[in-house]
Amino acid sequence: MEEALTPKRFLNKILAGTATGIIVGLIPNAVLSVILGAFGDNSFAVTWTQTTELFQIATPAVIGFLIGLQFNLNPMRMSVVGVAALIGSGSIQFNDEAGAFIGAGTGDIINTMITAAIAVGLILLIGDKFGSVEIIGTPIVVGTGASLIGLYLYPYITAISAAIGTAINTFTTLQPVLMSILISCSFALLIISPISTIAIGLAIQLDGVAAGAAAMGVGATTIVLVVNSWRINKSGITIAIALGAMKMMMPNLFRKPIILVPCFFTAIVAALPVAFLGITGTPASAGFGLVGLVGPFAAIDGGQAPIMALICWIVIPAIAAIVSQYACEKVLNLYKRQEVFEFLG
């Protein structure tokens, strides 16, 4: 017998579909953009890069489709949820000046999830009431209906990210050590939440040491997840995290918020060199961390020696992550690693 669909199980299915969809949608560009960038203006490399960027823009559709799969919907219904999620995400919007639809980024992940949840909810509510005309009724009623609601919600949901960005921006007025710690911890949390660290960094134009601290927070969480995923998850999951799919751990954050303890500890330790050595970044590098080595390269461009970049971005966070893992699991008995870091998507 099938388990009753409680609100908690509904949310877990939304999160699981989103986590898997993020891996599928983001990994090609995260991996290939670095490799293909080495070929400069080579036409084949440029075209392939554009392909990965288009693939990334379609991430919300992948998320919606996989959310539908979580609810065991048939292919037609899954497709409707996928398209609705894409439209509600805002990754493709009409530009009045260009007179055309323009795609950029992955849109707002929170609104993607909400739109997909609305579409799934409508499908479950309607059930088989459309009968033989379901292939017409579902795309019209559920597809465009959920999409329309998503579009109307979009400005309000994106305002959440703006408010978070404004709050983080106040940290830049504090003295360097405290500022670096608070920004590093903020981005350590955001990278495993539905909020886009890249969008936040660009929106509030983090620069200098503040941007370095933000990127370090993202990088610190990446290393914590890799250290704790090792031997707990399949190698493909750990590799995906290392390459940039940290958001796949969103279900773990909602299920076991204690995951933030080692993330915050490592982010704090890693933030200290940022303040004391003046590690810098740019608005564009703030949300990337170690993905594509964007954070370290921005720091090197800002004057940090390569050997010091290796120590600050890899060695120190790795030691902190290992210490936090041992302390949390073996000394303080806060959790068992498998319960907190196992990917269940």
mmCIF file of C-alpha atoms in Angstrom:
data_model
loop_
_atom_site.group_PDB
_atom_site.id
_atom_site.type_symbol
_atom_site.label_atom_id
_atom_site.label_comp_id
_atom_site.label_asym_id
_atom_site.label_seq_id
_atom_site.Cartn_x
_atom_site.Cartn_y
_atom_site.Cartn_z
ATOM 1 C CA MET A 1 0.000 0.000 0.000
ATOM 2 C CA GLU A 2 1.131 3.511 -0.796
ATOM 3 C CA GLU A 3 1.989 5.802 2.122
ATOM 4 C CA ALA A 4 -0.339 8.740 2.731
ATOM 5 C CA LEU A 5 0.957 11.942 1.151
ATOM 6 C CA THR A 6 1.502 14.152 4.196
ATOM 7 C CA PRO A 7 2.746 17.763 3.889
ATOM 8 C CA LYS A 8 6.191 16.589 5.086
ATOM 9 C CA ARG A 9 6.375 13.839 2.430
ATOM 10 C CA PHE A 10 5.130 16.306 -0.210
ATOM 11 C CA LEU A 11 7.922 18.760 0.706
ATOM 12 C CA ASN A 12 10.549 16.003 0.773
ATOM 13 C CA LYS A 13 9.554 14.926 -2.732
ATOM 14 C CA ILE A 14 9.801 18.524 -3.976
ATOM 15 C CA LEU A 15 13.251 18.885 -2.404
ATOM 16 C CA ALA A 16 14.472 15.509 -3.704
ATOM 17 C CA GLY A 17 13.392 16.300 -7.264
ATOM 18 C CA THR A 18 14.986 19.736 -7.041
ATOM 19 C CA ALA A 19 18.273 18.363 -5.707
ATOM 20 C CA THR A 20 18.603 15.800 -8.500
ATOM 21 C CA GLY A 21 17.492 18.310 -11.133
ATOM 22 C CA ILE A 22 20.176 20.771 -10.050
ATOM 23 C CA ILE A 23 22.871 18.136 -10.569
ATOM 24 C CA VAL A 24 21.610 17.239 -14.042
ATOM 25 C CA GLY A 25 21.145 20.857 -15.118
ATOM 26 C CA LEU A 26 24.268 22.496 -13.692
ATOM 27 C CA ILE A 27 27.039 19.904 -13.902
ATOM 28 C CA PRO A 28 27.648 20.055 -17.715
ATOM 29 C CA ASN A 29 28.387 23.786 -17.640
ATOM 30 C CA ALA A 30 30.290 23.587 -14.331
ATOM 31 C CA VAL A 31 32.643 20.944 -15.722
ATOM 32 C CA LEU A 32 32.959 21.858 -19.382
ATOM 33 C CA SER A 33 33.146 25.657 -19.077
ATOM 34 C CA VAL A 34 36.562 25.394 -17.411
ATOM 35 C CA ILE A 35 37.880 22.884 -19.943
ATOM 36 C CA LEU A 36 36.443 24.599 -23.012
ATOM 37 C CA GLY A 37 37.610 28.012 -21.797
ATOM 38 C CA ALA A 38 41.186 26.857 -22.390
ATOM 39 C CA PHE A 39 40.487 26.742 -26.146
ATOM 40 C CA GLY A 40 39.817 30.473 -26.344
ATOM 41 C CA ASP A 41 37.872 31.603 -29.418
ATOM 42 C CA ASN A 42 37.880 28.218 -31.164
ATOM 43 C CA SER A 43 34.476 28.093 -32.872
ATOM 44 C CA PHE A 44 33.740 24.492 -31.878
ATOM 45 C CA ALA A 45 34.624 25.198 -28.230
ATOM 46 C CA VAL A 46 32.518 28.381 -28.230
ATOM 47 C CA THR A 47 29.510 26.534 -29.684
ATOM 48 C CA TRP A 48 29.871 23.721 -27.165
ATOM 49 C CA THR A 49 30.106 26.282 -24.346
ATOM 50 C CA GLN A 50 26.915 27.940 -25.560
ATOM 51 C CA THR A 51 25.273 24.503 -25.604
ATOM 52 C CA THR A 52 26.135 23.933 -21.939
ATOM 53 C CA GLU A 53 24.805 27.384 -21.073
ATOM 54 C CA LEU A 54 21.510 26.636 -22.841
ATOM 55 C CA PHE A 55 21.383 23.310 -21.025
ATOM 56 C CA GLN A 56 21.834 25.214 -17.756
ATOM 57 C CA ILE A 57 18.984 27.603 -18.602
ATOM 58 C CA ALA A 58 16.738 24.543 -18.937
ATOM 59 C CA THR A 59 17.557 23.442 -15.359
ATOM 60 C CA PRO A 60 14.121 24.499 -14.003
ATOM 61 C CA ALA A 61 12.411 22.264 -16.592
ATOM 62 C CA VAL A 62 14.606 19.351 -15.527
ATOM 63 C CA ILE A 63 13.758 20.079 -11.883
ATOM 64 C CA GLY A 64 10.031 20.146 -12.657
ATOM 65 C CA PHE A 65 10.191 16.904 -14.619
ATOM 66 C CA LEU A 66 12.079 15.131 -11.833
ATOM 67 C CA ILE A 67 9.697 16.482 -9.204
ATOM 68 C CA GLY A 68 6.910 14.948 -11.262
ATOM 69 C CA LEU A 69 8.822 11.675 -11.284
ATOM 70 C CA GLN A 70 8.958 11.775 -7.471
ATOM 71 C CA PHE A 71 5.149 11.716 -7.485
ATOM 72 C CA ASN A 72 5.031 8.875 -10.029
ATOM 73 C CA LEU A 73 3.261 11.035 -12.615
ATOM 74 C CA ASN A 74 2.973 9.758 -16.167
ATOM 75 C CA PRO A 75 5.283 11.292 -18.830
ATOM 76 C CA MET A 76 2.686 13.784 -20.092
ATOM 77 C CA ARG A 77 1.968 15.107 -16.604
ATOM 78 C CA MET A 78 5.688 15.264 -15.792
ATOM 79 C CA SER A 79 6.268 17.295 -18.941
ATOM 80 C CA VAL A 80 3.545 19.761 -17.946
ATOM 81 C CA VAL A 81 5.128 20.208 -14.496
ATOM 82 C CA GLY A 82 8.543 20.675 -16.142
ATOM 83 C CA VAL A 83 7.385 23.393 -18.531
ATOM 84 C CA ALA A 84 5.453 25.182 -15.774
ATOM 85 C CA ALA A 85 8.562 25.127 -13.557
ATOM 86 C CA LEU A 86 10.657 26.589 -16.406
ATOM 87 C CA ILE A 87 8.207 29.445 -16.956
ATOM 88 C CA GLY A 88 7.782 30.161 -13.246
ATOM 89 C CA SER A 89 11.537 30.168 -12.645
ATOM 90 C CA GLY A 90 12.057 33.378 -14.597
ATOM 91 C CA SER A 91 15.084 31.924 -16.384
ATOM 92 C CA ILE A 92 13.454 32.999 -19.651
ATOM 93 C CA GLN A 93 11.788 36.414 -19.667
ATOM 94 C CA PHE A 94 10.410 38.761 -22.296
ATOM 95 C CA ASN A 95 12.664 41.760 -22.882
ATOM 96 C CA ASP A 96 10.761 44.820 -24.127
ATOM 97 C CA GLU A 97 13.873 46.475 -25.522
ATOM 98 C CA ALA A 98 14.900 43.420 -27.535
ATOM 99 C CA GLY A 99 11.309 42.486 -28.354
ATOM 100 C CA ALA A 100 12.106 38.852 -27.647
ATOM 101 C CA PHE A 101 12.372 36.288 -24.897
ATOM 102 C CA ILE A 102 15.848 36.190 -23.362
ATOM 103 C CA GLY A 103 17.251 33.389 -21.231
ATOM 104 C CA ALA A 104 19.890 33.762 -18.536
ATOM 105 C CA GLY A 105 21.013 31.698 -15.581
ATOM 106 C CA THR A 106 18.742 29.215 -13.855
ATOM 107 C CA GLY A 107 16.103 31.620 -12.625
ATOM 108 C CA ASP A 108 14.856 31.632 -9.051
ATOM 109 C CA ILE A 109 15.067 28.131 -7.564
ATOM 110 C CA ILE A 110 12.515 28.908 -4.840
ATOM 111 C CA ASN A 111 9.921 30.017 -7.366
ATOM 112 C CA THR A 112 10.771 27.012 -9.530
ATOM 113 C CA MET A 113 9.949 24.737 -6.608
ATOM 114 C CA ILE A 114 6.765 26.632 -5.739
ATOM 115 C CA THR A 115 5.509 26.585 -9.337
ATOM 116 C CA ALA A 116 6.256 22.868 -9.682
ATOM 117 C CA ALA A 117 4.522 22.213 -6.348
ATOM 118 C CA ILE A 118 1.434 24.104 -7.545
ATOM 119 C CA ALA A 119 1.393 22.125 -10.802
ATOM 120 C CA VAL A 120 1.727 18.805 -8.959
ATOM 121 C CA GLY A 121 -0.946 19.877 -6.473
ATOM 122 C CA LEU A 122 -3.364 20.712 -9.276
ATOM 123 C CA ILE A 123 -2.689 17.384 -10.985
ATOM 124 C CA LEU A 124 -3.302 15.461 -7.766
ATOM 125 C CA LEU A 125 -6.452 17.516 -7.083
ATOM 126 C CA ILE A 126 -7.901 17.022 -10.560
ATOM 127 C CA GLY A 127 -6.853 13.384 -10.797
ATOM 128 C CA ASP A 128 -8.562 11.650 -13.735
ATOM 129 C CA LYS A 129 -11.493 14.074 -13.980
ATOM 130 C CA PHE A 130 -10.442 15.185 -17.485
ATOM 131 C CA GLY A 131 -10.980 11.645 -18.750
ATOM 132 C CA SER A 132 -10.322 11.210 -22.455
ATOM 133 C CA VAL A 133 -9.496 14.920 -22.947
ATOM 134 C CA GLU A 134 -6.686 14.919 -20.352
ATOM 135 C CA ILE A 135 -4.061 15.487 -23.042
ATOM 136 C CA ILE A 136 -5.810 18.796 -23.796
ATOM 137 C CA GLY A 137 -7.091 19.754 -20.360
ATOM 138 C CA THR A 138 -3.906 19.163 -18.326
ATOM 139 C CA PRO A 139 -1.585 21.401 -20.413
ATOM 140 C CA ILE A 140 -4.203 24.171 -20.545
ATOM 141 C CA VAL A 141 -5.495 24.117 -16.968
ATOM 142 C CA VAL A 142 -2.472 22.847 -15.044
ATOM 143 C CA GLY A 143 0.349 23.909 -17.364
ATOM 144 C CA THR A 144 -0.658 27.477 -18.102
ATOM 145 C CA GLY A 145 -2.491 27.865 -14.792
ATOM 146 C CA ALA A 146 0.521 26.965 -12.621
ATOM 147 C CA SER A 147 2.804 28.957 -14.945
ATOM 148 C CA LEU A 148 0.613 32.046 -14.607
ATOM 149 C CA ILE A 149 0.567 31.781 -10.815
ATOM 150 C CA GLY A 150 4.360 31.322 -10.866
ATOM 151 C CA LEU A 151 4.833 34.446 -12.976
ATOM 152 C CA TYR A 152 2.678 36.516 -10.623
ATOM 153 C CA LEU A 153 4.573 35.160 -7.595
ATOM 154 C CA TYR A 154 8.002 35.707 -9.166
ATOM 155 C CA PRO A 155 8.513 39.384 -8.165
ATOM 156 C CA TYR A 156 7.524 38.667 -4.573
ATOM 157 C CA ILE A 157 9.663 35.538 -4.240
ATOM 158 C CA THR A 158 12.724 37.202 -5.777
ATOM 159 C CA ALA A 159 12.223 39.994 -3.247
ATOM 160 C CA ILE A 160 13.194 37.429 -0.591
ATOM 161 C CA SER A 161 16.624 37.088 -2.185
ATOM 162 C CA ALA A 162 16.895 40.876 -2.396
ATOM 163 C CA ALA A 163 16.075 41.210 1.301
ATOM 164 C CA ILE A 164 18.665 38.574 2.210
ATOM 165 C CA GLY A 165 21.210 40.383 0.056
ATOM 166 C CA THR A 166 20.443 43.685 1.778
ATOM 167 C CA ALA A 167 20.899 42.058 5.193
ATOM 168 C CA ILE A 168 24.231 40.534 4.168
ATOM 169 C CA ASN A 169 25.332 43.863 2.732
ATOM 170 C CA THR A 170 25.107 45.426 6.217
ATOM 171 C CA PHE A 171 27.957 43.129 7.303
ATOM 172 C CA THR A 172 30.323 45.039 4.994
ATOM 173 C CA THR A 173 30.193 48.002 7.380
ATOM 174 C CA LEU A 174 31.735 45.971 10.227
ATOM 175 C CA GLN A 175 35.430 45.574 11.051
ATOM 176 C CA PRO A 176 37.229 43.093 8.727
ATOM 177 C CA VAL A 177 37.390 39.970 10.930
ATOM 178 C CA LEU A 178 33.753 40.084 12.033
ATOM 179 C CA MET A 179 32.643 41.034 8.525
ATOM 180 C CA SER A 180 34.559 38.142 6.956
ATOM 181 C CA ILE A 181 33.167 35.609 9.447
ATOM 182 C CA LEU A 182 29.541 36.729 9.054
ATOM 183 C CA ILE A 183 29.677 36.890 5.247
ATOM 184 C CA SER A 184 31.509 33.563 5.020
ATOM 185 C CA CYS A 185 28.912 31.861 7.243
ATOM 186 C CA SER A 186 26.034 33.475 5.328
ATOM 187 C CA PHE A 187 27.264 32.126 1.991
ATOM 188 C CA ALA A 188 28.105 28.759 3.573
ATOM 189 C CA LEU A 189 24.410 28.474 4.424
ATOM 190 C CA LEU A 190 23.076 29.937 1.173
ATOM 191 C CA ILE A 191 24.971 27.496 -1.052
ATOM 192 C CA ILE A 192 22.934 24.557 0.314
ATOM 193 C CA SER A 193 19.685 26.521 0.369
ATOM 194 C CA PRO A 194 17.394 27.366 -2.569
ATOM 195 C CA ILE A 195 18.875 30.892 -2.660
ATOM 196 C CA SER A 196 21.432 31.614 -5.405
ATOM 197 C CA THR A 197 24.791 32.747 -4.005
ATOM 198 C CA ILE A 198 25.781 34.023 -7.443
ATOM 199 C CA ALA A 199 22.655 36.181 -7.690
ATOM 200 C CA ILE A 200 23.216 37.574 -4.181
ATOM 201 C CA GLY A 201 26.860 38.410 -4.869
ATOM 202 C CA LEU A 202 25.999 40.232 -8.082
ATOM 203 C CA ALA A 203 22.894 41.935 -6.682
ATOM 204 C CA ILE A 204 24.697 43.613 -3.781
ATOM 205 C CA GLN A 205 27.961 43.992 -5.733
ATOM 206 C CA LEU A 206 30.199 42.390 -3.114
ATOM 207 C CA ASP A 207 33.789 43.340 -3.837
ATOM 208 C CA GLY A 208 37.236 43.187 -2.289
ATOM 209 C CA VAL A 209 37.591 41.318 1.011
ATOM 210 C CA ALA A 210 33.801 40.969 1.327
ATOM 211 C CA ALA A 211 33.675 39.079 -1.990
ATOM 212 C CA GLY A 212 36.668 36.985 -0.919
ATOM 213 C CA ALA A 213 34.861 36.026 2.307
ATOM 214 C CA ALA A 214 31.694 35.113 0.395
ATOM 215 C CA ALA A 215 33.583 32.880 -2.025
ATOM 216 C CA MET A 216 35.482 31.331 0.882
ATOM 217 C CA GLY A 217 32.205 30.486 2.637
ATOM 218 C CA VAL A 218 30.963 28.694 -0.484
ATOM 219 C CA GLY A 219 34.293 26.886 -0.841
ATOM 220 C CA ALA A 220 34.340 25.898 2.840
ATOM 221 C CA THR A 221 30.920 24.253 2.576
ATOM 222 C CA THR A 222 32.002 22.460 -0.602
ATOM 223 C CA ILE A 223 34.956 20.922 1.211
ATOM 224 C CA VAL A 224 32.825 19.994 4.258
ATOM 225 C CA LEU A 225 30.339 18.201 2.015
ATOM 226 C CA VAL A 226 33.079 16.402 0.093
ATOM 227 C CA VAL A 227 34.855 15.288 3.290
ATOM 228 C CA ASN A 228 31.628 14.006 4.830
ATOM 229 C CA SER A 229 30.221 12.521 1.624
ATOM 230 C CA TRP A 230 33.334 10.417 1.101
ATOM 231 C CA ARG A 231 32.511 6.764 1.893
ATOM 232 C CA ILE A 232 28.915 7.741 2.726
ATOM 233 C CA ASN A 233 27.607 8.385 -0.785
ATOM 234 C CA LYS A 234 28.431 6.895 -4.166
ATOM 235 C CA SER A 235 31.540 8.368 -5.756
ATOM 236 C CA GLY A 236 29.456 10.112 -8.419
ATOM 237 C CA ILE A 237 27.616 12.098 -5.748
ATOM 238 C CA THR A 238 30.850 13.220 -4.087
ATOM 239 C CA ILE A 239 32.364 14.183 -7.442
ATOM 240 C CA ALA A 240 29.234 16.135 -8.366
ATOM 241 C CA ILE A 241 29.468 18.084 -5.089
ATOM 242 C CA ALA A 242 33.148 18.815 -5.698
ATOM 243 C CA LEU A 243 32.330 20.092 -9.181
ATOM 244 C CA GLY A 244 29.663 22.498 -7.955
ATOM 245 C CA ALA A 245 26.415 20.666 -7.156
ATOM 246 C CA MET A 246 26.321 21.643 -3.462
ATOM 247 C CA LYS A 247 22.620 22.475 -3.687
ATOM 248 C CA MET A 248 21.839 18.808 -4.103
ATOM 249 C CA MET A 249 22.212 18.665 -0.314
ATOM 250 C CA MET A 250 19.160 20.901 0.201
ATOM 251 C CA PRO A 251 16.999 17.985 1.361
ATOM 252 C CA ASN A 252 19.652 17.187 3.966
ATOM 253 C CA LEU A 253 19.579 20.780 5.235
ATOM 254 C CA PHE A 254 15.796 20.694 5.664
ATOM 255 C CA ARG A 255 15.856 17.191 7.128
ATOM 256 C CA LYS A 256 18.897 17.642 9.407
ATOM 257 C CA PRO A 257 19.726 21.346 10.005
ATOM 258 C CA ILE A 258 22.610 20.231 12.232
ATOM 259 C CA ILE A 259 24.550 19.878 8.974
ATOM 260 C CA LEU A 260 25.267 23.596 9.415
ATOM 261 C CA VAL A 261 27.474 23.027 12.486
ATOM 262 C CA PRO A 262 30.511 21.702 10.569
ATOM 263 C CA CYS A 263 29.761 24.099 7.701
ATOM 264 C CA PHE A 264 29.786 27.145 9.985
ATOM 265 C CA PHE A 265 32.856 25.954 11.906
ATOM 266 C CA THR A 266 34.827 25.495 8.695
ATOM 267 C CA ALA A 267 33.535 28.774 7.243
ATOM 268 C CA ILE A 268 34.672 30.649 10.371
ATOM 269 C CA VAL A 269 38.156 29.111 10.328
ATOM 270 C CA ALA A 270 38.503 29.703 6.586
ATOM 271 C CA ALA A 271 37.340 33.323 6.959
ATOM 272 C CA LEU A 272 40.206 34.284 9.261
ATOM 273 C CA PRO A 273 42.900 34.237 6.529
ATOM 274 C CA VAL A 274 40.561 36.300 4.358
ATOM 275 C CA ALA A 275 40.536 39.089 6.951
ATOM 276 C CA PHE A 276 44.168 38.869 8.041
ATOM 277 C CA LEU A 277 45.701 38.394 4.576
ATOM 278 C CA GLY A 278 43.272 40.604 2.680
ATOM 279 C CA ILE A 279 42.042 37.912 0.294
ATOM 280 C CA THR A 280 39.868 39.641 -2.286
ATOM 281 C CA GLY A 281 37.296 38.801 -4.911
ATOM 282 C CA THR A 282 34.810 40.386 -7.292
ATOM 283 C CA PRO A 283 31.003 40.498 -7.479
ATOM 284 C CA ALA A 284 31.198 37.790 -10.151
ATOM 285 C CA SER A 285 33.418 35.474 -8.068
ATOM 286 C CA ALA A 286 31.628 35.930 -4.721
ATOM 287 C CA GLY A 287 29.056 33.186 -5.236
ATOM 288 C CA PHE A 288 31.231 30.582 -6.958
ATOM 289 C CA GLY A 289 33.747 29.544 -4.314
ATOM 290 C CA LEU A 290 35.823 26.653 -5.621
ATOM 291 C CA VAL A 291 33.575 25.953 -8.617
ATOM 292 C CA GLY A 292 35.784 26.308 -11.667
ATOM 293 C CA LEU A 293 38.418 27.646 -9.227
ATOM 294 C CA VAL A 294 36.756 31.030 -9.731
ATOM 295 C CA GLY A 295 37.307 32.143 -6.121
ATOM 296 C CA PRO A 296 41.018 31.231 -5.935
ATOM 297 C CA PHE A 297 41.776 32.740 -9.359
ATOM 298 C CA ALA A 298 40.024 35.978 -8.382
ATOM 299 C CA ALA A 299 42.146 36.064 -5.217
ATOM 300 C CA ILE A 300 45.325 35.474 -7.246
ATOM 301 C CA ASP A 301 44.296 38.255 -9.635
ATOM 302 C CA GLY A 302 43.873 40.417 -6.545
ATOM 303 C CA GLY A 303 47.496 39.829 -5.526
ATOM 304 C CA GLN A 304 47.520 36.576 -3.531
ATOM 305 C CA ALA A 305 50.466 34.265 -4.245
ATOM 306 C CA PRO A 306 49.438 30.928 -5.844
ATOM 307 C CA ILE A 307 51.002 28.852 -3.031
ATOM 308 C CA MET A 308 49.135 30.908 -0.422
ATOM 309 C CA ALA A 309 45.945 30.514 -2.439
ATOM 310 C CA LEU A 310 46.378 26.729 -2.289
ATOM 311 C CA ILE A 311 46.897 26.858 1.480
ATOM 312 C CA CYS A 312 44.022 29.265 2.188
ATOM 313 C CA TRP A 313 41.435 27.815 -0.206
ATOM 314 C CA ILE A 314 42.166 24.089 0.101
ATOM 315 C CA VAL A 315 44.504 23.127 2.960
ATOM 316 C CA ILE A 316 43.044 25.218 5.802
ATOM 317 C CA PRO A 317 39.343 24.475 4.983
ATOM 318 C CA ALA A 318 40.160 20.769 4.517
ATOM 319 C CA ILE A 319 41.853 20.548 7.932
ATOM 320 C CA ALA A 320 38.957 22.461 9.532
ATOM 321 C CA ALA A 321 36.413 20.190 7.823
ATOM 322 C CA ILE A 322 38.165 17.025 9.040
ATOM 323 C CA VAL A 323 38.473 18.401 12.581
ATOM 324 C CA SER A 324 34.802 19.442 12.626
ATOM 325 C CA GLN A 325 33.732 16.040 11.307
ATOM 326 C CA TYR A 326 35.673 14.215 14.031
ATOM 327 C CA ALA A 327 34.539 16.596 16.776
ATOM 328 C CA CYS A 328 30.853 16.528 15.805
ATOM 329 C CA GLU A 329 30.616 12.781 15.279
ATOM 330 C CA LYS A 330 33.153 11.248 17.657
ATOM 331 C CA VAL A 331 33.658 13.767 20.476
ATOM 332 C CA LEU A 332 30.372 15.647 20.841
ATOM 333 C CA ASN A 333 28.184 12.851 19.424
ATOM 334 C CA LEU A 334 25.985 15.408 17.667
ATOM 335 C CA TYR A 335 25.111 13.070 14.821
ATOM 336 C CA LYS A 336 26.080 10.043 12.802
ATOM 337 C CA ARG A 337 27.550 11.116 9.489
ATOM 338 C CA GLN A 338 25.397 8.768 7.424
ATOM 339 C CA GLU A 339 22.177 10.183 8.880
ATOM 340 C CA VAL A 340 23.141 13.762 8.040
ATOM 341 C CA PHE A 341 25.167 13.553 4.816
ATOM 342 C CA GLU A 342 23.683 10.607 2.932
ATOM 343 C CA PHE A 343 22.092 11.778 -0.312
ATOM 344 C CA LEU A 344 18.577 10.353 -0.555
ATOM 345 C CA GLY A 345 17.452 12.026 -3.781
#
